[in-house]
């Protein structure tokens, strides 16, 4: 029951990449429409009138907004196609959602400050950013993926940020490899998957 699936996105958006990776993992065919965020299309404004942001997943004409909600929607609608993206155990699901929420509320915010501001706030953001990376490394432990043995929801939530690794390094004057080698190894492992390598933008171009 694929129906018609359209993704409104933007090429450097880690949030847009989440939707695409989830669809690729499920083997769902979709049409990708790149938005001009400085001149948003009438379709985007109609489909996401509240936030006016990408990504939007349009499934049979109906919009789903907010990337983590989109990934969970894809997982539910195409539940019989490929393995579940979220863990099956309720506690593990809650834990994956907790970390994904932290990525959006803290990691993303601190990372953005690294490349967008200077001074004391920049230094504080850099410290927080590295601290969260180390927390994520602890969550990863010795597992191949944040989702455990299989690539899943939490991996999708974080891997889109790979396209900013180079920006974090150059603007933050830091080495991701030195600060969080396990996360770098994890990212390289994720990028071996076609779903991720097809969807995540080249960090040097970003
Ligand atoms: C964030 C989407 C977002 O920030 C989600 O989907 O998870 N919480 C949302 N989208 C940005 C592009 S990515 O930086 C966007 O559409 N910005 C346009 C604008 O703010 O006008």
PDB file of C-alpha atoms and ligand atoms in Angstrom:
ATOM      1  CA  UNK A   1       0.000   0.000   0.000  1.00  0.00           C
ATOM      2  CA  UNK A   2       2.595   2.517  -1.075  1.00  0.00           C
ATOM      3  CA  UNK A   3       0.182   5.067  -2.556  1.00  0.00           C
ATOM      4  CA  UNK A   4       1.680   8.291  -3.747  1.00  0.00           C
ATOM      5  CA  UNK A   5       4.559   9.479  -1.600  1.00  0.00           C
ATOM      6  CA  UNK A   6       6.238  12.861  -1.940  1.00  0.00           C
ATOM      7  CA  UNK A   7       8.958  14.345   0.271  1.00  0.00           C
ATOM      8  CA  UNK A   8       9.511  18.085   0.409  1.00  0.00           C
ATOM      9  CA  UNK A   9      13.093  18.642   1.493  1.00  0.00           C
ATOM     10  CA  UNK A  10      16.269  20.638   1.243  1.00  0.00           C
ATOM     11  CA  UNK A  11      19.633  19.142   0.333  1.00  0.00           C
ATOM     12  CA  UNK A  12      21.579  20.106   3.496  1.00  0.00           C
ATOM     13  CA  UNK A  13      18.761  19.317   5.907  1.00  0.00           C
ATOM     14  CA  UNK A  14      19.468  16.583   8.426  1.00  0.00           C
ATOM     15  CA  UNK A  15      15.732  16.559   9.130  1.00  0.00           C
ATOM     16  CA  UNK A  16      14.826  16.022   5.493  1.00  0.00           C
ATOM     17  CA  UNK A  17      17.388  13.248   5.240  1.00  0.00           C
ATOM     18  CA  UNK A  18      15.670  11.356   8.048  1.00  0.00           C
ATOM     19  CA  UNK A  19      12.473  11.002   5.995  1.00  0.00           C
ATOM     20  CA  UNK A  20      14.372   9.842   2.928  1.00  0.00           C
ATOM     21  CA  UNK A  21      16.488   7.296   4.809  1.00  0.00           C
ATOM     22  CA  UNK A  22      13.385   5.810   6.463  1.00  0.00           C
ATOM     23  CA  UNK A  23      11.616   5.462   3.093  1.00  0.00           C
ATOM     24  CA  UNK A  24      14.726   3.908   1.548  1.00  0.00           C
ATOM     25  CA  UNK A  25      15.020   1.453   4.447  1.00  0.00           C
ATOM     26  CA  UNK A  26      11.417   0.397   3.856  1.00  0.00           C
ATOM     27  CA  UNK A  27      11.896   0.222   0.092  1.00  0.00           C
ATOM     28  CA  UNK A  28       9.119   2.749  -0.543  1.00  0.00           C
ATOM     29  CA  UNK A  29       9.252   4.623  -3.845  1.00  0.00           C
ATOM     30  CA  UNK A  30       8.837   8.365  -3.484  1.00  0.00           C
ATOM     31  CA  UNK A  31       9.184  11.623  -5.326  1.00  0.00           C
ATOM     32  CA  UNK A  32      11.672  14.074  -3.843  1.00  0.00           C
ATOM     33  CA  UNK A  33      10.980  17.780  -4.261  1.00  0.00           C
ATOM     34  CA  UNK A  34      13.735  20.151  -3.328  1.00  0.00           C
ATOM     35  CA  UNK A  35      12.402  23.367  -1.771  1.00  0.00           C
ATOM     36  CA  UNK A  36      13.854  26.847  -2.085  1.00  0.00           C
ATOM     37  CA  UNK A  37      13.703  27.873   1.575  1.00  0.00           C
ATOM     38  CA  UNK A  38      14.068  31.555   0.722  1.00  0.00           C
ATOM     39  CA  UNK A  39      11.075  31.340  -1.586  1.00  0.00           C
ATOM     40  CA  UNK A  40       8.884  28.553  -0.249  1.00  0.00           C
ATOM     41  CA  UNK A  41       6.543  26.842  -2.673  1.00  0.00           C
ATOM     42  CA  UNK A  42       2.758  27.205  -2.341  1.00  0.00           C
ATOM     43  CA  UNK A  43       2.712  23.420  -1.840  1.00  0.00           C
ATOM     44  CA  UNK A  44       4.997  23.639   1.222  1.00  0.00           C
ATOM     45  CA  UNK A  45       2.965  26.503   2.706  1.00  0.00           C
ATOM     46  CA  UNK A  46      -0.231  24.563   2.111  1.00  0.00           C
ATOM     47  CA  UNK A  47       1.113  21.293   3.493  1.00  0.00           C
ATOM     48  CA  UNK A  48       2.865  22.738   6.556  1.00  0.00           C
ATOM     49  CA  UNK A  49       0.987  25.952   7.344  1.00  0.00           C
ATOM     50  CA  UNK A  50       1.944  25.793  11.032  1.00  0.00           C
ATOM     51  CA  UNK A  51       5.751  25.638  10.866  1.00  0.00           C
ATOM     52  CA  UNK A  52       6.270  26.315   7.136  1.00  0.00           C
ATOM     53  CA  UNK A  53       9.327  24.052   7.310  1.00  0.00           C
ATOM     54  CA  UNK A  54      10.658  21.032   5.508  1.00  0.00           C
ATOM     55  CA  UNK A  55      10.531  18.098   5.661  1.00  0.00           C
ATOM     56  CA  UNK A  56       6.963  17.272   4.816  1.00  0.00           C
ATOM     57  CA  UNK A  57       5.913  13.780   3.815  1.00  0.00           C
ATOM     58  CA  UNK A  58       2.842  13.869   1.608  1.00  0.00           C
ATOM     59  CA  UNK A  59       1.151  10.501   1.540  1.00  0.00           C
ATOM     60  CA  UNK A  60      -1.803  10.217  -0.830  1.00  0.00           C
ATOM     61  CA  UNK A  61      -2.237  13.991  -0.626  1.00  0.00           C
ATOM     62  CA  UNK A  62      -2.125  14.166   3.178  1.00  0.00           C
ATOM     63  CA  UNK A  63       0.792  15.875   4.941  1.00  0.00           C
ATOM     64  CA  UNK A  64       2.831  14.563   7.850  1.00  0.00           C
ATOM     65  CA  UNK A  65       5.213  17.106   9.411  1.00  0.00           C
ATOM     66  CA  UNK A  66       8.155  17.005  11.833  1.00  0.00           C
ATOM     67  CA  UNK A  67      10.913  14.590  10.895  1.00  0.00           C
ATOM     68  CA  UNK A  68      10.803  12.254  13.906  1.00  0.00           C
ATOM     69  CA  UNK A  69       7.025  11.971  13.551  1.00  0.00           C
ATOM     70  CA  UNK A  70       7.497  11.287   9.837  1.00  0.00           C
ATOM     71  CA  UNK A  71       9.982   8.465  10.528  1.00  0.00           C
ATOM     72  CA  UNK A  72       7.587   6.896  13.040  1.00  0.00           C
ATOM     73  CA  UNK A  73       4.694   7.258  10.578  1.00  0.00           C
ATOM     74  CA  UNK A  74       6.720   5.519   7.861  1.00  0.00           C
ATOM     75  CA  UNK A  75       7.579   2.738  10.312  1.00  0.00           C
ATOM     76  CA  UNK A  76       3.905   2.233  11.181  1.00  0.00           C
ATOM     77  CA  UNK A  77       2.427   2.485   7.683  1.00  0.00           C
ATOM     78  CA  UNK A  78       5.005   0.194   6.076  1.00  0.00           C
ATOM     79  CA  UNK A  79       5.317  -2.101   9.072  1.00  0.00           C
ATOM     80  CA  UNK A  80       5.210  -5.238   6.964  1.00  0.00           C
ATOM     81  CA  UNK A  81       7.919  -3.963   4.658  1.00  0.00           C
ATOM     82  CA  UNK A  82      11.373  -4.553   6.104  1.00  0.00           C
ATOM     83  CA  UNK A  83      12.190  -4.711   9.794  1.00  0.00           C
ATOM     84  CA  UNK A  84      10.796  -2.242  12.313  1.00  0.00           C
ATOM     85  CA  UNK A  85      12.840   0.956  12.630  1.00  0.00           C
ATOM     86  CA  UNK A  86      11.856   1.446  16.251  1.00  0.00           C
ATOM     87  CA  UNK A  87      12.818  -1.282  18.708  1.00  0.00           C
ATOM     88  CA  UNK A  88      10.038  -3.743  19.506  1.00  0.00           C
ATOM     89  CA  UNK A  89      10.397  -3.638  23.274  1.00  0.00           C
ATOM     90  CA  UNK A  90       8.437  -0.710  24.837  1.00  0.00           C
ATOM     91  CA  UNK A  91      11.306   0.268  27.129  1.00  0.00           C
ATOM     92  CA  UNK A  92      13.810   0.263  24.257  1.00  0.00           C
ATOM     93  CA  UNK A  93      11.354   2.325  22.184  1.00  0.00           C
ATOM     94  CA  UNK A  94      11.060   4.885  24.968  1.00  0.00           C
ATOM     95  CA  UNK A  95      14.828   5.011  25.266  1.00  0.00           C
ATOM     96  CA  UNK A  96      15.315   5.539  21.515  1.00  0.00           C
ATOM     97  CA  UNK A  97      12.718   8.345  21.579  1.00  0.00           C
ATOM     98  CA  UNK A  98      14.437   9.928  24.587  1.00  0.00           C
ATOM     99  CA  UNK A  99      17.779  10.154  22.772  1.00  0.00           C
ATOM    100  CA  UNK A 100      16.200  11.326  19.524  1.00  0.00           C
ATOM    101  CA  UNK A 101      14.442  14.077  21.469  1.00  0.00           C
ATOM    102  CA  UNK A 102      17.750  15.078  23.071  1.00  0.00           C
ATOM    103  CA  UNK A 103      19.404  15.204  19.645  1.00  0.00           C
ATOM    104  CA  UNK A 104      16.796  17.722  18.491  1.00  0.00           C
ATOM    105  CA  UNK A 105      16.493  19.780  21.664  1.00  0.00           C
ATOM    106  CA  UNK A 106      20.140  19.949  22.712  1.00  0.00           C
ATOM    107  CA  UNK A 107      22.614  18.499  20.208  1.00  0.00           C
ATOM    108  CA  UNK A 108      21.134  20.322  17.227  1.00  0.00           C
ATOM    109  CA  UNK A 109      20.889  23.606  19.127  1.00  0.00           C
ATOM    110  CA  UNK A 110      24.480  23.411  20.431  1.00  0.00           C
ATOM    111  CA  UNK A 111      25.787  22.345  17.003  1.00  0.00           C
ATOM    112  CA  UNK A 112      24.054  25.251  15.302  1.00  0.00           C
ATOM    113  CA  UNK A 113      25.630  27.695  17.740  1.00  0.00           C
ATOM    114  CA  UNK A 114      29.078  26.332  16.869  1.00  0.00           C
ATOM    115  CA  UNK A 115      28.807  27.596  13.311  1.00  0.00           C
ATOM    116  CA  UNK A 116      26.528  30.557  13.782  1.00  0.00           C
ATOM    117  CA  UNK A 117      27.845  32.538  16.737  1.00  0.00           C
ATOM    118  CA  UNK A 118      31.119  33.627  18.295  1.00  0.00           C
ATOM    119  CA  UNK A 119      32.429  34.436  21.761  1.00  0.00           C
ATOM    120  CA  UNK A 120      31.497  32.983  25.127  1.00  0.00           C
ATOM    121  CA  UNK A 121      28.250  31.447  23.950  1.00  0.00           C
ATOM    122  CA  UNK A 122      30.157  29.675  21.176  1.00  0.00           C
ATOM    123  CA  UNK A 123      32.577  28.161  23.696  1.00  0.00           C
ATOM    124  CA  UNK A 124      29.728  27.046  25.988  1.00  0.00           C
ATOM    125  CA  UNK A 125      27.909  25.488  23.018  1.00  0.00           C
ATOM    126  CA  UNK A 126      31.069  23.664  21.929  1.00  0.00           C
ATOM    127  CA  UNK A 127      31.481  22.224  25.422  1.00  0.00           C
ATOM    128  CA  UNK A 128      27.856  21.073  25.518  1.00  0.00           C
ATOM    129  CA  UNK A 129      28.090  19.659  21.985  1.00  0.00           C
ATOM    130  CA  UNK A 130      31.118  17.533  22.879  1.00  0.00           C
ATOM    131  CA  UNK A 131      29.490  16.425  26.119  1.00  0.00           C
ATOM    132  CA  UNK A 132      26.391  15.192  24.251  1.00  0.00           C
ATOM    133  CA  UNK A 133      28.576  13.371  21.716  1.00  0.00           C
ATOM    134  CA  UNK A 134      30.294  11.571  24.572  1.00  0.00           C
ATOM    135  CA  UNK A 135      26.906  10.688  26.092  1.00  0.00           C
ATOM    136  CA  UNK A 136      25.844   9.292  22.723  1.00  0.00           C
ATOM    137  CA  UNK A 137      29.069   7.295  22.591  1.00  0.00           C
ATOM    138  CA  UNK A 138      28.209   5.771  25.944  1.00  0.00           C
ATOM    139  CA  UNK A 139      24.714   4.935  24.646  1.00  0.00           C
ATOM    140  CA  UNK A 140      26.327   3.309  21.592  1.00  0.00           C
ATOM    141  CA  UNK A 141      28.740   1.303  23.751  1.00  0.00           C
ATOM    142  CA  UNK A 142      30.096  -1.649  21.798  1.00  0.00           C
ATOM    143  CA  UNK A 143      26.997  -2.071  19.663  1.00  0.00           C
ATOM    144  CA  UNK A 144      27.313  -1.597  15.899  1.00  0.00           C
ATOM    145  CA  UNK A 145      24.334   0.786  15.822  1.00  0.00           C
ATOM    146  CA  UNK A 146      22.557   3.043  18.273  1.00  0.00           C
ATOM    147  CA  UNK A 147      19.552   0.844  17.534  1.00  0.00           C
ATOM    148  CA  UNK A 148      21.525  -2.236  18.658  1.00  0.00           C
ATOM    149  CA  UNK A 149      22.421  -4.952  16.191  1.00  0.00           C
ATOM    150  CA  UNK A 150      20.267  -3.325  13.532  1.00  0.00           C
ATOM    151  CA  UNK A 151      20.256   0.172  12.025  1.00  0.00           C
ATOM    152  CA  UNK A 152      17.079   1.885  13.210  1.00  0.00           C
ATOM    153  CA  UNK A 153      15.168   4.941  14.412  1.00  0.00           C
ATOM    154  CA  UNK A 154      17.905   6.480  16.570  1.00  0.00           C
ATOM    155  CA  UNK A 155      20.566   5.934  13.909  1.00  0.00           C
ATOM    156  CA  UNK A 156      18.301   7.711  11.429  1.00  0.00           C
ATOM    157  CA  UNK A 157      17.782  10.539  13.927  1.00  0.00           C
ATOM    158  CA  UNK A 158      21.530  11.176  14.215  1.00  0.00           C
ATOM    159  CA  UNK A 159      23.142  10.211  10.900  1.00  0.00           C
ATOM    160  CA  UNK A 160      21.779  13.252   9.042  1.00  0.00           C
ATOM    161  CA  UNK A 161      24.095  15.384  11.160  1.00  0.00           C
ATOM    162  CA  UNK A 162      27.054  13.682   9.503  1.00  0.00           C
ATOM    163  CA  UNK A 163      26.799  16.212   6.695  1.00  0.00           C
ATOM    164  CA  UNK A 164      27.692  18.913   9.238  1.00  0.00           C
ATOM    165  CA  UNK A 165      30.682  17.071  10.773  1.00  0.00           C
ATOM    166  CA  UNK A 166      33.094  19.048   8.617  1.00  0.00           C
ATOM    167  CA  UNK A 167      31.355  22.333   9.523  1.00  0.00           C
ATOM    168  CA  UNK A 168      31.543  21.457  13.238  1.00  0.00           C
ATOM    169  CA  UNK A 169      35.250  20.706  12.871  1.00  0.00           C
ATOM    170  CA  UNK A 170      36.190  23.763  10.864  1.00  0.00           C
ATOM    171  CA  UNK A 171      34.001  26.290  12.694  1.00  0.00           C
ATOM    172  CA  UNK A 172      34.432  24.707  16.110  1.00  0.00           C
ATOM    173  CA  UNK A 173      38.150  24.104  15.732  1.00  0.00           C
ATOM    174  CA  UNK A 174      37.700  20.541  16.934  1.00  0.00           C
ATOM    175  CA  UNK A 175      38.400  17.038  15.701  1.00  0.00           C
ATOM    176  CA  UNK A 176      35.417  14.696  15.701  1.00  0.00           C
ATOM    177  CA  UNK A 177      37.794  11.723  15.462  1.00  0.00           C
ATOM    178  CA  UNK A 178      39.665  12.868  18.586  1.00  0.00           C
ATOM    179  CA  UNK A 179      36.534  13.786  20.567  1.00  0.00           C
ATOM    180  CA  UNK A 180      34.285  10.889  19.629  1.00  0.00           C
ATOM    181  CA  UNK A 181      36.061   8.151  17.619  1.00  0.00           C
ATOM    182  CA  UNK A 182      33.266   5.648  18.218  1.00  0.00           C
ATOM    183  CA  UNK A 183      30.666   8.023  16.781  1.00  0.00           C
ATOM    184  CA  UNK A 184      32.852   8.619  13.722  1.00  0.00           C
ATOM    185  CA  UNK A 185      33.232   4.839  13.255  1.00  0.00           C
ATOM    186  CA  UNK A 186      29.462   4.452  13.756  1.00  0.00           C
ATOM    187  CA  UNK A 187      28.771   7.147  11.125  1.00  0.00           C
ATOM    188  CA  UNK A 188      31.050   5.439   8.614  1.00  0.00           C
ATOM    189  CA  UNK A 189      29.268   2.156   9.318  1.00  0.00           C
ATOM    190  CA  UNK A 190      25.856   3.782   8.749  1.00  0.00           C
ATOM    191  CA  UNK A 191      27.073   5.309   5.492  1.00  0.00           C
ATOM    192  CA  UNK A 192      27.812   1.845   4.136  1.00  0.00           C
ATOM    193  CA  UNK A 193      24.031   1.490   3.928  1.00  0.00           C
ATOM    194  CA  UNK A 194      22.634   2.615   0.630  1.00  0.00           C
ATOM    195  CA  UNK A 195      19.693   4.310   2.371  1.00  0.00           C
ATOM    196  CA  UNK A 196      22.085   6.652   4.187  1.00  0.00           C
ATOM    197  CA  UNK A 197      24.746   7.151   1.511  1.00  0.00           C
ATOM    198  CA  UNK A 198      22.037   8.083  -1.017  1.00  0.00           C
ATOM    199  CA  UNK A 199      20.387  10.586   1.305  1.00  0.00           C
ATOM    200  CA  UNK A 200      23.134  12.258   3.351  1.00  0.00           C
ATOM    201  CA  UNK A 201      24.779  15.257   1.687  1.00  0.00           C
ATOM    202  CA  UNK A 202      28.550  15.490   1.193  1.00  0.00           C
ATOM    203  CA  UNK A 203      29.991  17.297   4.291  1.00  0.00           C
ATOM    204  CA  UNK A 204      32.554  19.201   2.199  1.00  0.00           C
ATOM    205  CA  UNK A 205      29.797  20.627  -0.036  1.00  0.00           C
ATOM    206  CA  UNK A 206      27.707  21.629   2.982  1.00  0.00           C
TER     207      UNK A 206
HETATM  208  C1  LIG B   1      12.796  20.985  12.121  1.00  0.00           C
HETATM  209  C2  LIG B   1      12.670  21.257  10.629  1.00  0.00           C
HETATM  210  C3  LIG B   1      13.568  22.423  10.198  1.00  0.00           C
HETATM  211  O1  LIG B   1      14.199  23.104  11.012  1.00  0.00           O
HETATM  212  C4  LIG B   1      11.764  18.669  12.103  1.00  0.00           C
HETATM  213  O2  LIG B   1      11.246  18.394  11.013  1.00  0.00           O
HETATM  214  O3  LIG B   1      12.318  17.805  12.788  1.00  0.00           O
HETATM  215  N1  LIG B   1      11.712  20.057  14.067  1.00  0.00           N
HETATM  216  C5  LIG B   1      11.673  20.091  12.632  1.00  0.00           C
HETATM  217  N2  LIG B   1      13.604  22.662   8.879  1.00  0.00           N
HETATM  218  C6  LIG B   1      14.369  23.763   8.350  1.00  0.00           C
HETATM  219  C7  LIG B   1      15.408  23.245   7.366  1.00  0.00           C
HETATM  220  S1  LIG B   1      16.646  22.295   8.175  1.00  0.00           S
HETATM  221  O4  LIG B   1      17.486  23.357   8.935  1.00  0.00           O
HETATM  222  C8  LIG B   1      13.437  24.690   7.562  1.00  0.00           C
HETATM  223  O5  LIG B   1      12.548  24.256   6.861  1.00  0.00           O
HETATM  224  N3  LIG B   1      13.670  25.987   7.690  1.00  0.00           N
HETATM  225  C9  LIG B   1      12.938  26.992   6.985  1.00  0.00           C
HETATM  226  C10 LIG B   1      12.553  28.128   7.854  1.00  0.00           C
HETATM  227  O6  LIG B   1      12.798  28.110   9.069  1.00  0.00           O
HETATM  228  O7  LIG B   1      11.970  29.080   7.312  1.00  0.00           O
END
